[in-house]
Coordinates of C-alpha atoms and ligand atoms in Angstrom, one line a residue:
M13 CA -29.3 11.6 16.7
S14 CA -28.0 11.0 13.1
R15 CA -25.8 7.7 12.9
L16 CA -22.5 7.8 14.4
I17 CA -21.0 6.5 11.4
P18 CA -23.3 6.0 8.1
F19 CA -22.9 2.3 7.4
D20 CA -24.4 0.8 4.3
N21 CA -22.6 -2.6 4.0
S22 CA -22.8 -4.0 0.4
Y23 CA -20.5 -6.6 0.8
A24 CA -22.3 -8.2 4.0
R25 CA -25.4 -8.0 1.9
D26 CA -24.3 -9.0 -1.7
L27 CA -21.9 -11.8 -1.3
P28 CA -23.5 -14.4 1.1
G29 CA -21.0 -17.2 1.9
T30 CA -17.8 -15.2 1.3
F31 CA -17.5 -14.0 5.1
L32 CA -18.2 -15.3 8.6
S33 CA -19.6 -13.3 11.4
A34 CA -17.2 -12.1 14.0
Q35 CA -17.4 -10.0 17.0
P36 CA -14.5 -7.6 18.2
A37 CA -13.1 -8.3 21.7
V38 CA -14.0 -5.5 24.4
P39 CA -10.3 -4.6 25.4
A40 CA -9.4 -4.0 29.3
A41 CA -8.8 0.2 29.2
P42 CA -9.0 1.5 25.4
K43 CA -7.5 4.8 25.1
R44 CA -6.9 6.9 21.8
V45 CA -3.6 7.1 20.2
F46 CA -4.5 8.8 16.8
F47 CA -7.1 9.8 15.3
N48 CA -7.4 10.8 11.7
D49 CA -10.0 14.1 11.8
A50 CA -9.9 15.3 8.4
L51 CA -10.4 11.4 7.0
A52 CA -13.0 11.2 9.8
H53 CA -15.0 14.1 8.0
D54 CA -14.2 13.2 4.4
L55 CA -16.3 9.8 5.3
G56 CA -19.1 11.6 6.5
M57 CA -18.6 10.3 10.0
A58 CA -20.3 12.6 13.0
K59 CA -18.8 15.0 14.7
E60 CA -19.7 13.3 18.1
L61 CA -17.4 10.6 17.4
R62 CA -14.5 12.5 18.1
D63 CA -15.6 11.6 22.0
L64 CA -16.3 8.3 21.3
V65 CA -12.8 7.3 19.5
P66 CA -11.4 5.0 22.3
E67 CA -14.8 2.8 22.5
V68 CA -16.1 2.9 18.8
F69 CA -12.3 2.4 17.4
S70 CA -11.3 -0.4 19.7
G71 CA -14.4 -2.6 19.1
A72 CA -16.0 -2.1 22.7
R73 CA -18.9 -0.4 21.2
L74 CA -20.2 -1.4 18.1
P75 CA -22.1 1.7 16.3
E76 CA -25.6 1.3 14.9
G77 CA -25.3 -0.1 11.7
A78 CA -22.1 -1.9 11.7
E79 CA -22.6 -5.6 11.0
P80 CA -19.1 -6.8 12.0
I81 CA -17.7 -9.9 9.3
A82 CA -14.6 -11.4 9.1
Q83 CA -13.6 -11.9 5.2
A84 CA -12.5 -15.1 3.7
Y85 CA -9.4 -15.2 1.5
A86 CA -6.9 -17.9 0.3
G87 CA -3.2 -17.0 -0.8
H88 CA 0.2 -17.4 -2.2
Q89 CA 2.8 -16.6 0.8
F90 CA 6.1 -16.1 -0.5
G91 CA 5.4 -18.3 -3.5
G92 CA 3.6 -21.2 -1.6
F93 CA 0.0 -21.6 -1.2
S94 CA -2.7 -21.3 1.8
P95 CA -6.1 -22.3 0.6
Q96 CA -7.2 -20.5 3.8
L97 CA -6.1 -17.6 5.5
G98 CA -9.0 -15.1 6.2
D99 CA -9.2 -12.2 8.5
G100 CA -7.7 -13.9 11.3
R101 CA -7.0 -10.5 13.3
A102 CA -9.1 -8.2 11.4
I103 CA -13.2 -7.3 11.6
L104 CA -14.8 -5.4 8.9
L105 CA -17.4 -3.3 10.6
G106 CA -19.1 -2.0 7.6
E107 CA -18.6 0.3 4.6
V108 CA -19.7 3.9 4.3
V109 CA -19.9 6.3 1.3
G110 CA -17.8 9.1 1.7
R111 CA -18.6 13.0 0.7
D112 CA -16.5 12.1 -2.5
G113 CA -18.9 9.4 -3.3
A114 CA -16.5 6.6 -3.1
R115 CA -17.5 3.8 -0.8
R116 CA -15.1 2.4 1.6
D117 CA -14.4 -0.3 4.1
I118 CA -14.2 0.5 7.8
Q119 CA -12.2 -2.3 9.5
L120 CA -10.6 -3.1 13.0
K121 CA -7.3 -4.7 12.8
G122 CA -6.2 -6.5 16.2
S123 CA -9.5 -6.3 17.8
G124 CA -9.5 -10.1 18.4
R125 CA -10.0 -13.9 17.3
T126 CA -12.3 -14.7 14.4
P127 CA -13.3 -17.9 13.0
F128 CA -10.3 -17.6 10.4
S129 CA -7.5 -16.9 13.6
R130 CA -5.8 -20.4 13.5
G131 CA -3.5 -20.3 16.1
G132 CA -3.1 -16.8 16.3
D133 CA -4.8 -14.2 19.2
G134 CA -6.0 -12.0 16.7
K135 CA -4.5 -9.3 18.5
A136 CA -1.6 -6.3 17.1
A137 CA 1.1 -4.4 19.0
L138 CA 1.1 -0.9 19.0
G139 CA 4.5 -0.2 16.9
P140 CA 2.9 -1.9 13.9
M141 CA -0.1 -0.1 14.2
L142 CA 1.7 3.0 14.2
R143 CA 3.8 2.0 11.3
E144 CA 0.5 1.6 9.2
V145 CA -0.6 4.9 10.1
L146 CA 2.8 6.2 9.0
V147 CA 3.2 4.2 5.6
G148 CA -0.3 4.8 4.6
E149 CA -0.1 9.0 5.5
A150 CA 3.1 9.0 3.8
L151 CA 1.8 7.2 0.6
H152 CA -1.3 9.1 0.4
A153 CA 0.6 12.4 1.1
L154 CA 2.4 11.5 -2.1
G155 CA -0.1 10.9 -4.4
I156 CA 0.0 7.0 -4.3
P157 CA -3.6 5.1 -3.8
T158 CA -3.7 3.6 -0.4
T159 CA -5.6 2.3 2.5
R160 CA -5.3 4.4 5.3
A161 CA -6.0 4.6 9.2
L162 CA -8.7 6.5 10.3
A163 CA -7.9 5.6 14.4
V164 CA -5.4 3.7 16.5
V165 CA -6.5 2.7 20.1
A166 CA -4.2 1.3 22.5
T167 CA -6.3 -1.4 24.3
G168 CA -4.5 -1.2 27.7
E169 CA -3.7 -5.0 27.6
S170 CA -0.8 -6.7 26.6
V171 CA 0.3 -8.9 23.6
L172 CA 3.0 -11.5 23.6
R173 CA 5.3 -11.7 20.8
D174 CA 9.2 -11.9 21.4
T175 CA 8.3 -9.8 24.1
L176 CA 5.3 -8.6 25.8
L177 CA 3.9 -5.5 23.9
P178 CA 1.1 -2.7 24.3
G179 CA -1.9 -3.9 22.2
A180 CA -3.7 -1.6 20.3
V181 CA -6.5 -1.5 17.5
L182 CA -6.4 -0.1 14.1
T183 CA -9.3 1.3 12.3
R184 CA -8.4 1.1 8.3
V185 CA -9.8 2.6 5.7
A186 CA -10.0 0.7 2.4
A187 CA -11.4 1.4 -1.2
S188 CA -12.4 -2.4 -0.3
H189 CA -10.6 -5.3 0.9
I190 CA -10.9 -7.4 -2.1
R191 CA -7.2 -9.4 -2.8
V192 CA -6.2 -11.7 -5.3
G193 CA -6.3 -14.0 -2.5
T194 CA -10.3 -13.1 -2.0
F195 CA -10.7 -14.9 -5.5
Q196 CA -8.3 -17.8 -4.7
F197 CA -9.9 -18.8 -2.1
F198 CA -13.4 -19.6 -3.9
A199 CA -11.5 -20.6 -7.1
A200 CA -9.4 -23.6 -4.7
R201 CA -12.9 -24.5 -3.7
S202 CA -14.0 -24.9 -7.4
D203 CA -17.0 -22.5 -6.2
Q204 CA -17.6 -21.1 -9.8
A205 CA -20.6 -19.2 -8.9
R206 CA -18.9 -17.1 -5.9
V207 CA -15.9 -15.9 -8.1
Q208 CA -18.5 -14.7 -10.4
A209 CA -20.2 -13.0 -7.9
L210 CA -17.2 -11.9 -6.6
A211 CA -16.3 -10.4 -10.0
D212 CA -19.7 -8.8 -10.6
Y213 CA -19.3 -7.3 -7.1
T214 CA -15.9 -5.7 -8.1
I215 CA -16.6 -4.5 -11.2
A216 CA -19.9 -2.6 -9.5
R217 CA -17.7 -1.5 -6.9
H218 CA -14.5 -0.5 -8.6
Y219 CA -15.2 -0.3 -12.3
P220 CA -18.5 0.1 -13.0
D221 CA -18.3 1.1 -16.7
L222 CA -17.0 -2.0 -16.9
A223 CA -20.5 -3.6 -16.6
A224 CA -21.7 -2.6 -19.9
E225 CA -18.4 -3.9 -21.6
P226 CA -18.8 -7.1 -24.3
A227 CA -16.4 -9.2 -22.0
P228 CA -16.6 -7.6 -18.6
Y229 CA -14.3 -10.1 -16.9
L230 CA -11.4 -9.6 -19.2
A231 CA -12.2 -6.4 -19.1
L232 CA -11.9 -6.3 -15.3
F233 CA -8.8 -8.2 -15.5
E234 CA -7.1 -5.7 -17.7
A235 CA -8.5 -2.8 -15.6
V236 CA -6.3 -4.6 -12.3
I237 CA -3.3 -5.1 -14.5
G238 CA -3.5 -1.2 -15.3
A239 CA -4.3 -0.3 -11.7
Q240 CA -1.8 -2.8 -10.3
A241 CA 0.9 -1.9 -12.8
R242 CA 0.5 1.9 -12.0
L243 CA 0.9 1.4 -8.2
I244 CA 4.1 -0.4 -8.6
A245 CA 5.2 1.8 -10.8
Q246 CA 4.8 5.0 -8.2
W247 CA 6.1 2.7 -5.5
M248 CA 9.3 2.3 -7.3
G249 CA 9.1 6.1 -8.0
V250 CA 9.3 6.8 -4.1
G251 CA 11.6 3.8 -3.2
F252 CA 8.8 1.9 -1.4
I253 CA 9.4 -1.9 -1.0
H254 CA 6.2 -3.7 0.6
G255 CA 8.2 -6.2 1.8
V256 CA 5.3 -8.9 1.3
M257 CA 3.8 -8.9 -1.5
N258 CA 2.0 -12.1 -1.1
T259 CA -1.2 -12.7 -3.3
D260 CA -3.6 -11.9 -0.3
N261 CA -1.7 -8.3 0.3
M262 CA -2.5 -7.4 -3.1
T263 CA -5.9 -5.5 -3.7
L264 CA -8.2 -5.5 -7.0
S265 CA -8.9 -1.7 -6.2
G266 CA -5.5 -0.7 -6.7
E267 CA -4.8 0.5 -3.2
S268 CA -1.3 -0.4 -1.5
I269 CA -2.6 -2.5 1.7
D270 CA -1.0 -4.7 4.9
F271 CA 2.1 -2.7 5.6
G272 CA 4.1 -5.2 7.5
P273 CA 8.1 -5.8 7.0
C274 CA 7.9 -2.4 4.3
A275 CA 10.3 0.8 4.2
F276 CA 11.4 3.6 1.8
M277 CA 14.8 2.9 0.6
E278 CA 17.6 5.0 1.2
A279 CA 20.9 4.3 -0.7
Y280 CA 19.8 3.2 -3.8
A281 CA 20.5 -0.6 -4.4
A282 CA 18.3 -2.6 -6.8
G283 CA 18.7 -6.0 -4.4
T284 CA 17.4 -4.2 -1.4
V285 CA 15.3 -6.1 1.0
F286 CA 14.3 -4.9 4.8
S287 CA 12.1 -7.7 5.7
S288 CA 13.7 -10.3 8.2
I289 CA 11.8 -13.3 6.8
D290 CA 12.7 -12.2 2.8
H291 CA 15.6 -14.7 2.7
G292 CA 15.6 -15.2 -0.7
G293 CA 14.7 -11.3 -1.8
R294 CA 11.9 -12.5 -3.6
Y295 CA 10.3 -9.1 -2.5
A296 CA 13.2 -7.1 -3.0
Y297 CA 13.1 -3.6 -4.7
A298 CA 13.7 -4.4 -8.2
N299 CA 11.7 -7.9 -7.9
Q300 CA 8.5 -6.3 -7.2
P301 CA 7.2 -5.8 -11.0
L302 CA 7.9 -9.1 -11.3
I303 CA 6.0 -10.1 -8.6
L304 CA 3.2 -7.8 -10.1
G305 CA 2.9 -10.2 -13.1
W306 CA 3.3 -13.4 -11.1
N307 CA 0.6 -12.0 -8.9
L308 CA -1.8 -11.1 -11.4
A309 CA -0.9 -14.6 -13.1
R310 CA -2.8 -16.2 -10.0
L311 CA -5.6 -13.8 -10.5
A312 CA -6.0 -14.7 -14.2
E313 CA -6.1 -18.4 -13.1
T314 CA -9.2 -17.9 -11.0
L315 CA -10.8 -15.9 -13.8
V316 CA -10.0 -17.8 -16.7
P317 CA -13.5 -19.9 -16.6
L318 CA -15.1 -16.2 -16.7
F319 CA -13.1 -15.0 -20.1
D320 CA -14.5 -16.9 -22.7
A321 CA -17.3 -20.0 -23.0
D322 CA -14.6 -21.9 -25.0
Q323 CA -11.5 -22.6 -22.6
D324 CA -8.9 -22.5 -24.8
R325 CA -9.9 -19.8 -26.0
A326 CA -10.0 -18.3 -22.5
V327 CA -6.8 -19.2 -22.0
D328 CA -5.2 -17.9 -24.7
L329 CA -7.0 -14.5 -23.8
A330 CA -5.4 -14.6 -20.5
N331 CA -1.9 -15.6 -21.7
E332 CA -2.1 -12.4 -24.1
R333 CA -3.0 -10.2 -21.2
L334 CA -0.1 -11.7 -19.0
E335 CA 2.4 -11.5 -21.9
G336 CA 1.8 -7.6 -21.8
I337 CA 1.9 -6.6 -18.2
A338 CA 5.8 -6.4 -18.3
A339 CA 5.3 -3.6 -21.3
R340 CA 2.4 -2.3 -19.6
Y341 CA 4.3 -2.1 -16.0
R342 CA 7.1 -0.3 -18.2
E343 CA 5.3 2.2 -19.8
E344 CA 3.9 3.4 -16.2
W345 CA 7.3 3.0 -14.7
V346 CA 8.8 5.6 -17.8
A347 CA 6.0 8.0 -17.1
V348 CA 6.6 8.1 -13.5
M349 CA 10.6 8.7 -14.3
A350 CA 10.0 11.2 -16.9
A351 CA 8.2 13.1 -14.2
K352 CA 10.7 13.0 -12.0
L353 CA 13.6 13.7 -14.4
A354 CA 11.2 16.4 -16.3
L355 CA 11.9 15.4 -19.5
S356 CA 10.6 17.5 -22.2
G357 CA 7.7 15.6 -24.1
R358 CA 8.4 11.6 -24.9
D359 CA 11.6 10.4 -26.9
A360 CA 12.3 6.7 -27.8
G361 CA 15.3 7.0 -25.2
D362 CA 13.9 7.9 -22.3
A363 CA 13.5 4.7 -20.8
A364 CA 17.2 4.1 -21.0
L365 CA 18.3 7.4 -19.9
A366 CA 15.9 6.6 -16.7
D367 CA 17.7 3.2 -16.4
D368 CA 20.9 4.7 -16.5
L369 CA 20.4 7.0 -13.7
L370 CA 19.7 4.0 -11.9
A371 CA 22.9 2.0 -13.0
A372 CA 25.0 5.1 -12.1
M373 CA 23.5 5.2 -8.4
E374 CA 24.3 1.5 -7.8
G375 CA 26.7 0.9 -5.2
Q376 CA 27.2 4.7 -5.0
G377 CA 25.5 5.5 -1.9
A378 CA 22.8 7.3 -3.5
D379 CA 20.2 8.2 -1.1
W380 CA 17.0 7.7 -3.6
T381 CA 14.9 10.5 -2.2
Q382 CA 18.1 13.0 -2.0
T383 CA 19.4 12.5 -5.4
F384 CA 16.1 13.2 -7.1
L385 CA 15.9 16.0 -4.8
A386 CA 19.1 17.3 -5.5
L387 CA 17.8 17.4 -9.6
A388 CA 15.8 20.4 -9.1
K389 CA 19.0 22.8 -8.2
A390 CA 21.0 20.7 -10.9
A391 CA 18.8 21.9 -13.5
E392 CA 19.4 24.9 -12.2
G393 CA 23.2 24.6 -12.7
D394 CA 24.1 23.8 -9.0
L395 CA 25.4 20.4 -9.4
G396 CA 27.0 20.4 -5.8
A397 CA 24.2 18.4 -4.3
L398 CA 23.6 16.0 -6.7
R399 CA 27.6 14.7 -7.0
A400 CA 27.6 14.5 -3.2
Q401 CA 25.4 11.7 -3.5
F402 CA 27.8 9.6 -5.2
I403 CA 31.3 8.2 -4.0
N404 CA 32.7 8.2 -7.4
P405 CA 30.6 10.6 -9.8
A406 CA 32.0 9.2 -12.9
K407 CA 28.9 7.4 -14.4
L408 CA 26.7 10.6 -13.3
E409 CA 28.9 12.8 -14.9
A410 CA 28.5 10.9 -18.5
W411 CA 24.8 10.7 -17.9
L412 CA 24.2 14.4 -17.4
P413 CA 24.9 15.7 -20.6
R414 CA 22.3 13.5 -21.7
W415 CA 19.6 14.2 -19.3
Q416 CA 20.2 18.3 -19.6
A417 CA 19.3 17.9 -23.3
R418 CA 16.2 16.3 -22.8
L419 CA 15.2 18.8 -20.2
A420 CA 11.5 20.4 -20.3
P421 CA 12.0 24.3 -20.0
D422 CA 10.3 24.6 -16.6
A423 CA 12.5 21.9 -15.5
P424 CA 13.2 23.1 -11.6
A425 CA 9.7 23.7 -11.0
R426 CA 8.7 20.3 -12.5
L427 CA 11.1 18.7 -10.7
R428 CA 10.5 20.4 -7.0
A429 CA 6.5 19.3 -7.6
A430 CA 7.8 15.6 -8.6
N431 CA 10.6 14.6 -6.0
P432 CA 9.2 14.8 -2.6
R433 CA 11.7 15.8 0.4
I434 CA 10.0 14.0 2.8
I435 CA 9.6 10.5 3.4
P436 CA 9.2 8.1 6.1
R437 CA 13.2 7.6 7.2
N438 CA 13.8 4.3 8.4
H439 CA 15.7 5.6 11.6
L440 CA 12.9 8.2 12.7
V441 CA 10.1 5.2 12.0
E442 CA 11.9 3.1 14.6
A443 CA 12.4 5.8 17.0
A444 CA 9.0 7.0 17.1
L445 CA 7.9 3.3 17.3
T446 CA 10.2 3.0 20.4
A447 CA 9.2 6.1 21.8
A448 CA 5.5 5.0 21.7
T449 CA 5.9 1.7 22.6
A450 CA 7.2 3.3 25.9
G451 CA 4.4 5.7 26.3
D452 CA 6.1 9.0 24.4
L453 CA 3.8 10.0 21.2
A454 CA 5.3 12.9 20.7
P455 CA 8.0 11.6 18.0
F456 CA 5.2 9.6 16.3
E457 CA 3.0 12.6 16.0
A458 CA 5.9 15.4 14.7
L459 CA 6.8 12.5 12.3
V460 CA 3.2 12.0 11.4
A461 CA 2.9 15.9 11.1
A462 CA 6.1 15.9 9.0
I463 CA 5.2 13.0 6.4
R464 CA 2.1 14.9 5.4
Q465 CA 4.1 17.4 3.9
P466 CA 6.3 15.7 1.5
F467 CA 6.9 18.5 -0.7
S468 CA 7.7 21.4 1.9
D469 CA 10.8 23.2 2.0
D470 CA 9.9 24.3 5.6
P471 CA 13.3 24.4 7.1
A472 CA 11.8 23.2 10.2
L473 CA 11.7 20.1 8.4
E474 CA 15.1 19.3 7.6
P475 CA 15.8 16.8 10.2
F476 CA 13.0 14.6 8.5
S477 CA 14.5 15.1 5.1
L478 CA 18.0 13.3 5.9
P479 CA 18.7 9.9 5.7
A480 CA 19.7 7.8 8.6
P481 CA 23.1 8.9 10.7
Q482 CA 26.0 6.4 9.7
G483 CA 25.8 3.6 12.4
F484 CA 22.0 3.2 12.0
G485 CA 21.6 -0.1 10.0
P486 CA 21.6 -2.5 8.3
Y487 CA 17.9 -2.2 8.7
V488 CA 15.5 -4.9 9.3
T489 CA 11.9 -4.7 9.8
F490 CA 9.5 -7.6 10.9
C491 CA 6.3 -8.6 10.2
G492 CA 3.5 -6.8 12.0
T493 CA 2.0 -10.1 13.6
Ligands
LIG41 P1 -0.7 -10.5 7.3 O1 0.8 -11.0 7.5 O2 -1.3 -9.4 7.9 O3 -0.8 -10.3 5.6 O4 -1.4 -11.9 7.4 C1 -1.4 -13.2 6.8 C2 -2.4 -13.9 7.6 O5 -2.2 -14.2 8.8 C3 -3.8 -13.5 7.6 O6 -4.8 -14.3 7.5 C4 -4.0 -12.8 9.2 O7 -5.3 -12.9 9.5 C5 -3.1 -13.8 9.6 N1 -2.9 -13.2 11.1 C6 -1.8 -12.7 11.0 N2 -1.5 -12.2 12.5 C7 -2.5 -13.2 13.1 C8 -3.1 -13.0 14.4 N3 -2.0 -12.3 15.4 N4 -3.9 -13.6 14.9 C9 -4.5 -14.2 13.9 N5 -4.5 -14.3 12.7 C10 -3.3 -13.5 12.3
LIG42 MG1 -2.2 -9.6 4.6

């Protein structure tokens, strides 16, 4: 029989000294909760695997070719540096090269203690793992780069959080798990050789064209700026708030990762925060682009020695790139917003046009998703649904003629293609996770099916498109520990 999973483990092979070996715990009574058939197929996994989901994706049975390791990383958490974090509750089984030719990590999350667990149990509760499924599938369906869930297996054991909760193991698929914090781990130890090896590996894996550049490490930094600026602009476009943009939760690949206290914004407010631990609003909606720059500055600090043999010049090169991040992000954001507004061509006033719509929405109770969804009808002359989003549409009325003057000829179709109808609504996510925790998976399964069709106008999906009913909220999310 061919191998169940065609592992080819380049990280373990090429980067000795950046990880420790770790063994998944064997759960009491593993039971399949979720399996992503289409993704398994895309990854070239064997069909037989479908019948082995509980064993293989709980860690009870290691498929041939797996080399379980825990990766080292550090990170700034809410601005404070922890020199050692690492995979405390995750174990990388290995990598596979999918049918599309792209290499991806296959990682278990919640499969028990590793050498990086510190005081933690290395386990995960079912609810937060299902939230990772929902957010990953939603972002993916919205066309936003993201890690995704391949499987969730309930362990049959309880984990102790505020209360006893059902335990689960998530299998996560990622372009890689190389984080800003991975570079910080070695830089903090002045291990320049490993920083360089990691940079070479990252170039080979994610940006192979850059290897031939005269200054490949600077080119790598620029590529990561571009990928992350694009990513955060896309998040902003769908109202996504990551909630914990620590440097250990930012990838070099440009994929979204580590969905703990994240949520999609409903009524637009720039300062929206969902996370129970984000007291200062560090990771509020409108702060995400600033944190992008802050985190990339931390990455630059680790790479500076590689930028140029002359360290003064290396610092200048880094600073020039860092100073360009805000403008780079803004360019990406204006492109996202120009698509969401179906603007014709480009105009110097487009950024202000987008800014002014947001200013008009602030404090109006305007649901982010519904407001943009209503633009298609507005472009056809029916302004009712759009106006209904605003408590007082005065600012909207002043904005409308400016927008209408900039509309592309095929605006309604473009607006429908750019603005989703269905995102994971907070009240539905909560209801689905609560029911799943109590043993009923039906609401979760219905929600997964709905968020996989964000642009569908199927009337049956109407309940998934509506904001939370009055009385729900204020919504608070908790870290997925
Ligand atoms: P996260 O909040 O998932 O980004 O994790 C931050 C750090 O805490 C990482 O080093 C995790 O491995 C570690 N961690 C989170 N939860 C646990 C747990 N239950 N047991 C051990 N380590 C954990
Ligand atoms: Mg993390």
